[in-house]
Phi, psi and omega in degrees: 000125182270156173301147185259147170252111184257125177244136180217153180174177182295327181292334180269002183105148184296119179076002181288151182221129181241133182249143177231139177286142180217168176227126183291155178283159179279353179240169178085189184283147176260143177266108186246345183261136177281149003274355181137202181252121179255151180185184180260118180280126178228122175295138180297330179293334178269334178288324180234072184294339182276355180257118180298329183265015184293328182298325180268348177056042178264131180287154357276139181266095175045071184295343183268002179247147178289148180258145176288150180251107183235033186298327187255016184255000176058049182262154181242129184276136174253115187235148177260147182291149173124159172076335177204177184287162180296319184293328177292322178297312182294321180296321179292320178294324177295323180295330180274000175100011180290146178264353178193164183223137172242119180255127181255160179297158185284311181207160182284137180178185183289341178267010181278081181230163177291136178229163176261122181281122179245163177237117178290338180254181180294129180230028181289345180279351179283119183242016178235154178280155177212157180212165182243138175233160179287172180296322178299319178293320178299315179295323178295321177294322178296322178293318178296321179295320182295329180270353184286146177253005181279152177222157176278167178303333180271001174100005180278138176293134186214163177238126178296128186224146176232118174272114182295157179293149178290135178281149183296321182250096178255168188307310182296318182293316181296316180295317180297318178295321179295320179295325179289322184272344185301314178301320179294320179295316179296320178297317179297317178296321178298317179295320180295314179297318179297319180294321178296316179295319179296320180294321177295320178296321178295322178295320179294332180282345182270155177273140178300141184296322180293326178293317181297316182290342179272352178292148182295150177236154179224159179237131180275123182259008179108333180232330178204178183266135174247158175293149177297141185300320181298317180290322179298317178294324179295322180293331178274002179085007181278336180206162179246133179293155181296323181224152181289155177292139183291134174233121186277095182060231177257011181255127177252129181283144173253129189248028183300330184292338183288354176300335182280349181280127186242353180215158180278131182284353179269305182266354179061025179256142177291144179292136178247166182302132179091354179294132177259132183234158176254134180259117180278162179301335179280351177102351179282151180239144181217158173301136184300316183298332183271317186281326182296316179297323180293313183293321185279324187255341183247274183218155176274356176257126181253119177271122181276075181291343180295342181294340177291334182254339182238097182301336182299324182280356180287342177274102184272113178294147181260122180300145180261130179256151184297331180271012174063028171258143186239145170298149184275347181212164184278359180270012176061029179295329178298317178290320183296325180290320181280328184225079184296342182276345184279143173294154180211170180242154175228114183280130177274124182247000000 
């Protein structure tokens, strides 16, 4: 929303008010106090009718003719674009005592748009506000002035005008700020998207909690493995397990070979009496407290790094399937392809 130029007068109807969009100049005084700057609008061409270049207010303005003195009448100059720079027009109007300047477009056309008036040279001497309006707005102000019955104390025909206060967020400032922040915004969005994709990939790498809890458990009694008491009671009808035991399709794994495992491949500690372990589909056993957290929160693939230190664990037993088909490698790739949700092991060699 641009600052408004409001014109009112008898010609526009009693109490009528017409608003025109404008854009403040990049030099000169800023209008920061509400409701804005009010004054009497006088076209420069009517203030100096004997000067052919008065409409554009380009210096020198008829140096051989006397100039009117309107310093204390609070008038605002209406000037048309062209023939010289914007700052020269405003400087000349300031010299004649204007408290503000409205510069209008030169002619109607496709390029008749609001622009920001800049000064390539030093303009620190400009102490009045100025703004730019399109040619249509300029022509509308001229019509309102022509119909106005108001006059200044010195007798000049004038149109009551209000230059609205400058808005805090105007087009140049907003665009410049957006250009500065755009790389940071794009970088932040890229990081967020990357993090979301990474988090989804991590979730896919984890084993479902219900699947992990449904895997069989065993208890070490000092000489061999016993069934977990909870599962044993469930089989006798005394209790029901929280989740059903995993069955891989129509193939049931036989885990007799895990009787030979005497230590946990994660903590490298030998199993002690009363230790509860989780039996994975690949046949490896681990302490429940250690393997469950890894499978649910980290990955469903367990790397047996302990094999680097314990050559005994380098011999990966191959699970036996009821249909007498065997996985082709000890990393359980055969199981992983058929059952991607199941945890598996990968032996480090």
